[in-house]
Amino acid sequence: MSDPDGGSPDDTAPTNDGGRFDRLPETAADREVAGRASREEVLDWWETRFGIGREVLGGYGFWEKGAGKVWVFNGEAADPSPVEAIGMTFLRTRQEHWKPTTRAVQRFGSHATRNVVELGSERASRFVAGEDQDLPEWDGDWGYLIVSHRIAGASAPIGVGLYLHGELRSVVPKGSRADLPVLEE
Amino acid sequence: MNPLDRYEPLVDDVDAFRAACDRPLPSVVRTNRIKASPDRVRDAFETEGVAHDPVGWHDGIFRLPDGNPGGNWPHAHGWTHGQEEVSALPALALDPRPGDRVWDACAAPGSKTTQIADLMDDSGTVVANDNNLGRLSALRHNAERLGVTNAIVTNQDARNFSLKPLAFDAFDRALVDAPCSCEGTCRKNPDVLEQWTMDHVHGVAGIQKGILTRAIQATRPGGTVVYSTCTFAPEENEAVLDHALAAEDCEIVGVDLPLETAPGVTEWDGETYDESVTRARRVYPHHNDTGGFFCAKLRVGGSEVAR
Ligand SMILES: C[S@@+](CC[C@H](N)C(=O)[O-])C[C@H]1O[C@@H](n2cnc3c(N)ncnc32)[C@H](O)[C@@H]1O
């Protein structure tokens, strides 16, 4: 791994090992692996971005495998863990704008209090099919949003949208897109 | 030869058995309570116009007469999982509790792992293992779609499974949903009957014995092991239990299943098995209009240790 600060090549600072899961450090001050998000930063991000607080996520553990992929886990695991998966993929870090996963948003997004766009039924069907659409009426933040619709008497998150320049892009992964009927409102 | 012929002496009503085996199976989905309640799933099916019938014996399981279990909104939200009715039995027999440490030894593609996680309220730890990496990727996809956060996925041969990568050294419960000859799935996949061979039965029985004994060893004294297959072959069912009873400190205990079942058999093809295998349950297709199944619950010997 190259060291941006020009450290010597035999530098023994721990690096991210893409072959195993490591628990995120508690705070930035505990960080040993360069670039790794801390648990506090992850919790703060969900709180700031979506209003999903520690009362929802505080009981979970967060783990990194591969550069920037953070997983959410609710069980007991050894640290590090040389296994195939721990819990579910949750958040993409180590990039300027962190990006929640579709499944994380479906799992926890109903607790969100901001940056949620609730689509009407016709738009919801287009969104889950992977279509981008104009959304000039949105006056909230730009960037990654939780996209939801009304179904069976309540709002339910469908996935992640990317809002830029008046357009809502569907970032529903290819394998999860579907042609679904427009629900009667 | 049609392997179903050999099981005729075991069933109460041969004609009904054969007729049921010839009928295709309806699509069935299980509610994933990690994300939604059965009421909410039913409401959503109604709004969307998806035909659905309750199975009667479980409020979270629905038959979909028009098929296509993956083509509706509840599926897209991860509120449902397509899973045959009988396939829901082993996790119910295992009866895992929130906070437990559970091993699913042959877990892919994860129908039972995700049901176990649901029964644990997605807390505690379920270790989902399979020796087939391709099938494990299907398991991971299912676990993510259903929002399971308490699973660890491992890729080992279950016969010599090592707990070293884990944070604990024994399980409270283990499920062995073993690889088998699968005649019980003939209503979904009639090819299994053509591919059936006696050599395969004997080969796979050896693997089943290896996995079940490892599961018993890896479970704490007083813990629970469930053994299940979708075959009618006593060589792969009662004979495997009989082997485990002789090799390991364990006993077969009764299990209440919410469907009509028949007891395990103690005699087959010149062999006799321990009397307690009658506590195991056989599910024949004509009894409840389902697939075929076998399920036994074992208690690991020794005195219970609190952790
Ligand atoms: C009946 S299927 C399991 C179905 C799964 N429990 C479910 O509910 O979705 C049996 C599985 O055992 C796996 N298997 C076969 N031999 C194995 C072994 N020695 N160790 C671990 N898994 C094995 C197969 O790859 C297959 O996925």
Tab-separated table of C-alpha atoms and ligand atoms in Angstrom, chain B residues 81 83 87 90 103-115 129-133 135-136 139 142 155-160 175-180 182 204 207-208 211 228-230, ligand 1:
chain	number	residue	atom	x	y	z
B	81	HIS	CA	-39.198	-15.448	0.959
B	83	GLN	CA	-39.994	-21.425	0.619
B	87	SER	CA	-39.027	-26.558	4.458
B	90	PRO	CA	-36.822	-27.821	10.782
B	103	TRP	CA	-25.036	-23.468	13.674
B	104	ASP	CA	-26.700	-24.079	10.326
B	105	ALA	CA	-24.268	-26.717	9.032
B	106	CYS	CA	-25.581	-27.086	5.450
B	107	ALA	CA	-27.101	-23.683	4.982
B	108	ALA	CA	-27.137	-22.641	1.327
B	109	PRO	CA	-29.193	-21.082	-0.219
B	110	GLY	CA	-30.346	-19.900	3.197
B	111	SER	CA	-34.098	-20.490	3.434
B	112	LYS	CA	-33.694	-21.995	6.877
B	113	THR	CA	-30.874	-19.679	7.983
B	114	THR	CA	-33.057	-16.656	7.351
B	115	GLN	CA	-36.023	-18.269	9.079
B	129	ASN	CA	-22.016	-22.780	6.709
B	130	ASP	CA	-21.869	-24.589	3.378
B	131	ASN	CA	-19.036	-26.249	1.469
B	132	ASN	CA	-20.285	-24.877	-1.863
B	133	LEU	CA	-19.116	-21.324	-2.468
B	135	ARG	CA	-24.490	-21.686	-3.321
B	136	LEU	CA	-23.180	-19.478	-0.489
B	139	LEU	CA	-27.376	-17.431	0.618
B	142	ASN	CA	-31.091	-13.901	0.385
B	155	ASN	CA	-17.275	-22.001	3.863
B	156	GLN	CA	-16.116	-25.280	5.401
B	157	ASP	CA	-16.724	-28.993	5.076
B	158	ALA	CA	-19.219	-29.471	7.898
B	159	ARG	CA	-17.784	-32.922	8.704
B	160	ASN	CA	-14.706	-31.352	10.237
B	175	LEU	CA	-29.405	-27.676	12.298
B	176	VAL	CA	-28.223	-30.353	9.887
B	177	ASP	CA	-30.372	-29.914	6.783
B	178	ALA	CA	-28.371	-32.531	4.991
B	179	PRO	CA	-27.570	-33.071	1.316
B	180	CYS	CA	-29.712	-36.067	0.270
B	182	CYS	CA	-34.244	-35.419	-2.545
B	204	VAL	CA	-24.463	-39.451	0.754
B	207	ILE	CA	-21.578	-37.684	4.470
B	208	GLN	CA	-24.770	-37.282	6.513
B	211	ILE	CA	-22.038	-33.999	9.464
B	228	SER	CA	-33.670	-33.001	8.396
B	229	THR	CA	-33.738	-34.241	4.813
B	230	CYS	CA	-36.125	-34.233	1.875
C	1	LIG	C1	-30.593	-29.530	1.396
C	1	LIG	S1	-29.344	-28.400	0.936
C	1	LIG	C2	-29.517	-27.147	2.181
C	1	LIG	C3	-30.689	-26.211	2.021
C	1	LIG	C4	-30.658	-25.070	3.014
C	1	LIG	N1	-30.599	-25.560	4.389
C	1	LIG	C5	-31.839	-24.119	2.869
C	1	LIG	O1	-32.781	-24.231	3.643
C	1	LIG	O2	-31.818	-23.228	2.006
C	1	LIG	C6	-27.856	-29.218	1.398
C	1	LIG	C7	-26.594	-28.372	1.314
C	1	LIG	O3	-25.516	-29.113	1.863
C	1	LIG	C8	-24.322	-28.681	1.247
C	1	LIG	N2	-23.284	-29.683	1.547
C	1	LIG	C9	-23.076	-30.888	0.972
C	1	LIG	N3	-22.033	-31.515	1.557
C	1	LIG	C10	-21.560	-30.683	2.528
C	1	LIG	C11	-20.493	-30.759	3.471
C	1	LIG	N4	-19.697	-31.839	3.543
C	1	LIG	N5	-20.293	-29.715	4.295
C	1	LIG	C12	-21.092	-28.609	4.238
C	1	LIG	N6	-22.123	-28.503	3.382
C	1	LIG	C13	-22.357	-29.524	2.529
C	1	LIG	C14	-24.730	-28.516	-0.201
C	1	LIG	O4	-23.851	-27.630	-0.870
C	1	LIG	C15	-26.151	-27.961	-0.084
C	1	LIG	O5	-26.144	-26.559	-0.177
